[in-house]
PDB file of C-alpha atoms in Angstrom:
ATOM      1  CA  CYS A  30      10.083 -25.246  92.616  1.00 54.00           C
ATOM      2  CA  ILE A  31      11.254 -26.196  89.132  1.00 59.00           C
ATOM      3  CA  PRO A  32       8.654 -28.215  87.217  1.00 54.00           C
ATOM      4  CA  THR A  33       9.532 -31.680  85.936  1.00 62.00           C
ATOM      5  CA  ILE A  34       8.909 -31.564  82.214  1.00 63.00           C
ATOM      6  CA  VAL A  35       8.435 -34.471  79.851  1.00 67.00           C
ATOM      7  CA  PRO A  36       9.803 -32.837  76.670  1.00 69.00           C
ATOM      8  CA  THR A  37       7.185 -34.020  74.199  1.00 77.00           C
ATOM      9  CA  ASP A  38       4.342 -33.066  76.549  1.00 88.00           C
ATOM     10  CA  TYR A  39       5.248 -29.359  76.487  1.00 92.00           C
ATOM     11  CA  PHE A  40       8.136 -28.781  74.056  1.00 94.00           C
ATOM     12  CA  GLU A  41       9.028 -30.384  70.759  1.00 95.00           C
ATOM     13  CA  PRO A  42      11.329 -29.248  67.946  1.00 97.00           C
ATOM     14  CA  VAL A  43      10.544 -30.077  64.317  1.00 97.00           C
ATOM     15  CA  LEU A  44      12.791 -30.003  61.252  1.00 98.00           C
ATOM     16  CA  TYR A  45      11.149 -29.382  57.877  1.00 98.00           C
ATOM     17  CA  THR A  46      11.865 -28.292  54.319  1.00 97.00           C
ATOM     18  CA  GLY A  47       9.862 -25.412  52.864  1.00 96.00           C
ATOM     19  CA  ASN A  48       7.700 -25.783  49.759  1.00 96.00           C
ATOM     20  CA  GLY A  49       6.896 -22.125  48.941  1.00 95.00           C
ATOM     21  CA  GLY A  50       3.125 -22.655  49.291  1.00 95.00           C
ATOM     22  CA  THR A  51       0.907 -24.038  52.029  1.00 96.00           C
ATOM     23  CA  LYS A  52       2.554 -26.579  54.324  1.00 97.00           C
ATOM     24  CA  SER A  53       1.101 -28.395  57.327  1.00 98.00           C
ATOM     25  CA  ILE A  54       3.368 -29.628  60.117  1.00 98.00           C
ATOM     26  CA  THR A  55       1.464 -32.489  61.766  1.00 97.00           C
ATOM     27  CA  SER A  56       4.051 -34.437  63.765  1.00 96.00           C
ATOM     28  CA  LEU A  57       3.687 -32.832  67.204  1.00 96.00           C
ATOM     29  CA  ASP A  58       2.206 -34.597  70.220  1.00 93.00           C
ATOM     30  CA  PHE A  59       0.269 -31.440  71.194  1.00 95.00           C
ATOM     31  CA  ALA A  60      -1.276 -28.246  69.861  1.00 97.00           C
ATOM     32  CA  PRO A  61       1.466 -25.607  70.080  1.00 98.00           C
ATOM     33  CA  ASP A  62       0.748 -22.180  71.551  1.00 98.00           C
ATOM     34  CA  TRP A  63       4.161 -20.714  70.725  1.00 98.00           C
ATOM     35  CA  VAL A  64       6.164 -21.503  67.576  1.00 98.00           C
ATOM     36  CA  TRP A  65       9.684 -20.137  66.985  1.00 97.00           C
ATOM     37  CA  ILE A  66      10.986 -20.740  63.446  1.00 97.00           C
ATOM     38  CA  LYS A  67      14.517 -20.264  62.069  1.00 97.00           C
ATOM     39  CA  SER A  68      16.106 -21.059  58.727  1.00 96.00           C
ATOM     40  CA  ARG A  69      18.871 -23.654  58.977  1.00 97.00           C
ATOM     41  CA  ASP A  70      20.275 -22.693  55.570  1.00 96.00           C
ATOM     42  CA  PHE A  71      20.598 -18.909  55.813  1.00 93.00           C
ATOM     43  CA  SER A  72      21.961 -17.154  58.899  1.00 91.00           C
ATOM     44  CA  ASN A  73      20.675 -13.784  57.666  1.00 91.00           C
ATOM     45  CA  ARG A  74      17.020 -14.848  57.957  1.00 92.00           C
ATOM     46  CA  ASN A  75      15.247 -13.481  61.033  1.00 94.00           C
ATOM     47  CA  HIS A  76      13.985 -15.633  63.862  1.00 96.00           C
ATOM     48  CA  ARG A  77      10.161 -15.734  63.526  1.00 96.00           C
ATOM     49  CA  LEU A  78       7.910 -15.989  66.624  1.00 97.00           C
ATOM     50  CA  PHE A  79       4.199 -16.816  66.594  1.00 98.00           C
ATOM     51  CA  ASP A  80       1.801 -17.408  69.480  1.00 98.00           C
ATOM     52  CA  SER A  81      -1.831 -18.326  69.977  1.00 97.00           C
ATOM     53  CA  VAL A  82      -2.586 -15.327  72.218  1.00 98.00           C
ATOM     54  CA  ARG A  83      -1.741 -12.714  69.557  1.00 97.00           C
ATOM     55  CA  GLY A  84      -3.052 -14.924  66.742  1.00 96.00           C
ATOM     56  CA  ALA A  85      -1.510 -17.130  64.088  1.00 95.00           C
ATOM     57  CA  THR A  86      -0.849 -14.444  61.477  1.00 96.00           C
ATOM     58  CA  LYS A  87       0.968 -12.120  63.913  1.00 97.00           C
ATOM     59  CA  VAL A  88       4.764 -12.355  63.789  1.00 96.00           C
ATOM     60  CA  LEU A  89       7.635 -10.925  65.803  1.00 97.00           C
ATOM     61  CA  SER A  90      11.349 -11.413  65.165  1.00 96.00           C
ATOM     62  CA  SER A  91      13.494 -11.979  68.245  1.00 95.00           C
ATOM     63  CA  ASP A  92      16.703 -10.749  66.614  1.00 95.00           C
ATOM     64  CA  ILE A  93      15.412  -7.288  65.618  1.00 95.00           C
ATOM     65  CA  THR A  94      13.409  -4.554  67.350  1.00 96.00           C
ATOM     66  CA  ASN A  95      10.630  -4.226  64.737  1.00 97.00           C
ATOM     67  CA  ALA A  96       6.981  -4.036  65.742  1.00 97.00           C
ATOM     68  CA  GLU A  97       4.644  -6.967  65.171  1.00 97.00           C
ATOM     69  CA  VAL A  98       3.509  -7.494  61.565  1.00 96.00           C
ATOM     70  CA  THR A  99       0.512  -9.346  60.188  1.00 96.00           C
ATOM     71  CA  GLU A 100       1.120 -11.717  57.287  1.00 94.00           C
ATOM     72  CA  LEU A 101       0.003 -15.091  55.984  1.00 93.00           C
ATOM     73  CA  SER A 102       3.144 -16.843  57.161  1.00 94.00           C
ATOM     74  CA  LEU A 103       1.913 -19.124  59.950  1.00 97.00           C
ATOM     75  CA  THR A 104      -1.801 -19.347  59.230  1.00 97.00           C
ATOM     76  CA  SER A 105      -3.109 -21.652  61.977  1.00 97.00           C
ATOM     77  CA  PHE A 106      -2.269 -23.560  65.145  1.00 97.00           C
ATOM     78  CA  ASN A 107      -3.578 -27.132  64.876  1.00 97.00           C
ATOM     79  CA  THR A 108      -4.132 -30.047  67.279  1.00 97.00           C
ATOM     80  CA  ASN A 109      -0.832 -31.688  66.265  1.00 97.00           C
ATOM     81  CA  GLY A 110       1.145 -28.829  64.731  1.00 98.00           C
ATOM     82  CA  PHE A 111       0.621 -25.744  62.596  1.00 98.00           C
ATOM     83  CA  THR A 112       0.043 -24.631  59.014  1.00 98.00           C
ATOM     84  CA  LEU A 113       2.339 -22.326  57.058  1.00 97.00           C
ATOM     85  CA  GLY A 114       1.463 -20.039  54.162  1.00 95.00           C
ATOM     86  CA  SER A 115       3.732 -18.608  51.482  1.00 91.00           C
ATOM     87  CA  ALA A 116       4.413 -15.183  53.060  1.00 88.00           C
ATOM     88  CA  GLY A 117       7.521 -14.390  55.081  1.00 82.00           C
ATOM     89  CA  ASN A 118      10.714 -16.404  55.389  1.00 89.00           C
ATOM     90  CA  GLN A 119       9.654 -19.647  57.052  1.00 94.00           C
ATOM     91  CA  ASN A 120       8.492 -21.690  54.074  1.00 95.00           C
ATOM     92  CA  ASN A 121      10.771 -20.867  51.125  1.00 95.00           C
ATOM     93  CA  THR A 122      11.048 -23.622  48.514  1.00 96.00           C
ATOM     94  CA  SER A 123      13.762 -26.203  49.356  1.00 96.00           C
ATOM     95  CA  GLU A 124      14.992 -24.239  52.387  1.00 96.00           C
ATOM     96  CA  ASP A 125      15.542 -26.177  55.629  1.00 97.00           C
ATOM     97  CA  TYR A 126      14.048 -24.922  58.914  1.00 97.00           C
ATOM     98  CA  VAL A 127      13.745 -25.730  62.584  1.00 98.00           C
ATOM     99  CA  ALA A 128      10.557 -24.928  64.506  1.00 98.00           C
ATOM    100  CA  TRP A 129      10.703 -24.990  68.306  1.00 98.00           C
ATOM    101  CA  ASN A 130       7.194 -25.559  69.670  1.00 97.00           C
ATOM    102  CA  TRP A 131       5.852 -24.951  73.178  1.00 97.00           C
ATOM    103  CA  LYS A 132       2.507 -25.826  74.718  1.00 97.00           C
ATOM    104  CA  ALA A 133       1.050 -23.183  77.015  1.00 97.00           C
ATOM    105  CA  GLY A 134      -2.598 -23.435  78.097  1.00 95.00           C
ATOM    106  CA  GLY A 135      -4.517 -23.371  74.814  1.00 94.00           C
ATOM    107  CA  ALA A 136      -7.127 -20.651  74.330  1.00 93.00           C
ATOM    108  CA  ASP A 137      -6.244 -17.461  76.174  1.00 95.00           C
ATOM    109  CA  VAL A 138      -8.271 -16.217  79.119  1.00 96.00           C
ATOM    110  CA  GLN A 139      -8.641 -12.815  80.718  1.00 97.00           C
ATOM    111  CA  ASN A 140      -6.507 -12.272  83.813  1.00 96.00           C
ATOM    112  CA  THR A 141      -7.280  -9.501  86.319  1.00 96.00           C
ATOM    113  CA  ASP A 142      -4.685 -10.466  88.960  1.00 95.00           C
ATOM    114  CA  GLY A 143      -2.520  -7.400  88.298  1.00 94.00           C
ATOM    115  CA  THR A 144      -3.288  -3.717  88.058  1.00 97.00           C
ATOM    116  CA  ILE A 145      -3.460  -4.206  84.267  1.00 97.00           C
ATOM    117  CA  THR A 146      -5.857  -6.746  82.753  1.00 97.00           C
ATOM    118  CA  SER A 147      -4.103  -9.231  80.472  1.00 97.00           C
ATOM    119  CA  GLN A 148      -4.867 -12.079  78.077  1.00 98.00           C
ATOM    120  CA  VAL A 149      -3.041 -15.244  79.133  1.00 98.00           C
ATOM    121  CA  SER A 150      -2.408 -18.791  77.976  1.00 98.00           C
ATOM    122  CA  ALA A 151      -0.631 -20.537  80.868  1.00 97.00           C
ATOM    123  CA  ASN A 152       0.693 -24.028  81.546  1.00 94.00           C
ATOM    124  CA  THR A 153       1.378 -24.322  85.287  1.00 93.00           C
ATOM    125  CA  ASP A 154       2.824 -27.843  84.907  1.00 89.00           C
ATOM    126  CA  ALA A 155       5.532 -26.549  82.573  1.00 89.00           C
ATOM    127  CA  GLY A 156       5.878 -23.159  84.279  1.00 90.00           C
ATOM    128  CA  PHE A 157       5.272 -21.327  81.008  1.00 92.00           C
ATOM    129  CA  SER A 158       2.779 -18.653  79.991  1.00 97.00           C
ATOM    130  CA  ILE A 159       2.155 -16.253  77.124  1.00 98.00           C
ATOM    131  CA  VAL A 160       0.766 -12.883  78.190  1.00 98.00           C
ATOM    132  CA  LYS A 161      -0.551  -9.958  76.160  1.00 98.00           C
ATOM    133  CA  TYR A 162      -1.478  -6.635  77.751  1.00 97.00           C
ATOM    134  CA  THR A 163      -1.676  -2.932  77.017  1.00 96.00           C
ATOM    135  CA  GLY A 164       0.571  -0.888  79.278  1.00 94.00           C
ATOM    136  CA  ASP A 165      -0.832   2.098  81.144  1.00 93.00           C
ATOM    137  CA  GLY A 166       2.383   4.113  81.534  1.00 92.00           C
ATOM    138  CA  THR A 167       2.168   3.924  85.320  1.00 94.00           C
ATOM    139  CA  SER A 168       5.300   3.043  87.267  1.00 95.00           C
ATOM    140  CA  GLY A 169       4.735  -0.020  89.458  1.00 94.00           C
ATOM    141  CA  SER A 170       1.899  -1.479  87.385  1.00 95.00           C
ATOM    142  CA  THR A 171       1.577  -5.265  87.562  1.00 95.00           C
ATOM    143  CA  VAL A 172       0.342  -7.880  85.097  1.00 96.00           C
ATOM    144  CA  GLY A 173      -1.057 -11.328  85.944  1.00 95.00           C
ATOM    145  CA  HIS A 174       0.386 -14.451  84.289  1.00 96.00           C
ATOM    146  CA  ASN A 175      -1.671 -17.366  85.739  1.00 96.00           C
ATOM    147  CA  LEU A 176       1.374 -19.396  86.833  1.00 95.00           C
ATOM    148  CA  GLY A 177       0.603 -19.292  90.565  1.00 93.00           C
ATOM    149  CA  THR A 178       4.237 -18.535  91.449  1.00 92.00           C
ATOM    150  CA  THR A 179       6.780 -15.868  90.547  1.00 92.00           C
ATOM    151  CA  PRO A 180       8.340 -16.645  87.132  1.00 93.00           C
ATOM    152  CA  GLU A 181      12.120 -17.151  87.079  1.00 93.00           C
ATOM    153  CA  VAL A 182      12.424 -15.499  83.652  1.00 94.00           C
ATOM    154  CA  VAL A 183      10.237 -12.915  81.925  1.00 95.00           C
ATOM    155  CA  ILE A 184      10.746 -11.687  78.344  1.00 95.00           C
ATOM    156  CA  TYR A 185       8.922  -8.519  77.258  1.00 93.00           C
ATOM    157  CA  LYS A 186       8.440  -6.999  73.813  1.00 96.00           C
ATOM    158  CA  ARG A 187       6.403  -3.981  72.809  1.00 96.00           C
ATOM    159  CA  ILE A 188       4.436  -5.132  69.758  1.00 97.00           C
ATOM    160  CA  ASP A 189       2.922  -1.895  68.400  1.00 96.00           C
ATOM    161  CA  ALA A 190       6.213  -0.045  67.805  1.00 96.00           C
ATOM    162  CA  SER A 191       9.888  -0.691  67.300  1.00 96.00           C
ATOM    163  CA  ALA A 192      11.454  -1.365  70.712  1.00 96.00           C
ATOM    164  CA  SER A 193      14.133  -3.544  72.267  1.00 97.00           C
ATOM    165  CA  TRP A 194      13.403  -6.918  73.808  1.00 96.00           C
ATOM    166  CA  ILE A 195      13.656  -6.934  77.616  1.00 95.00           C
ATOM    167  CA  PHE A 196      14.884 -10.009  79.507  1.00 94.00           C
ATOM    168  CA  LYS A 197      14.496 -10.196  83.301  1.00 94.00           C
ATOM    169  CA  SER A 198      15.388 -13.024  85.637  1.00 94.00           C
ATOM    170  CA  THR A 199      14.785 -13.390  89.358  1.00 82.00           C
TER     171      THR A 199
END
C-alpha cells in the first residue's frame, strides 16, 4: 500500500541565500527530521545530509563515501525549520541553496524488532523512517524500522568509516 502524502505535511523544499553566520529557516509547516542541503550556485559543493536521529551537528554527504563528520553546520532542528551555523558549505555568504526537508516521527525511540537494536524515528503515514544501528557482522541480521510493513526502498550508509552508499529496492 502506497501512502497518500500531503506534501507540506511530510515534505517541503526551501530555497534560501546563505549569510556566512547563523541563519534560521522558519518557513516549514513541521519540524524536520531529515534535511538534505545542496548549493544551487556551485555544482562542486557536496550534498549535505542531516537527521534528528544522529543529531543536528552530524553530517554525511550523499555524493561521496566519507564517514560522518561533526561540525557546527546545521546546529538545531526546530518546530518550523532548522538553524544553520557558519561551518561547512551550506551557509556561505550570498550563495543560493535548496534544502529538502522530511518529517519522520520526531524524537527517536529504541526498536528491538530485529536481531539488532536500533534507534528509529518513523512516520508510518508517510512510509518514511530514519534508523541508526551498530552492525554485528553476522550474516542475516535484521534491524527494525517501525513502519509496520516492508519498506519499498532502503538506503544504507556506514557512518564511522569511508564506505559506499547502498540502495536496495523490493
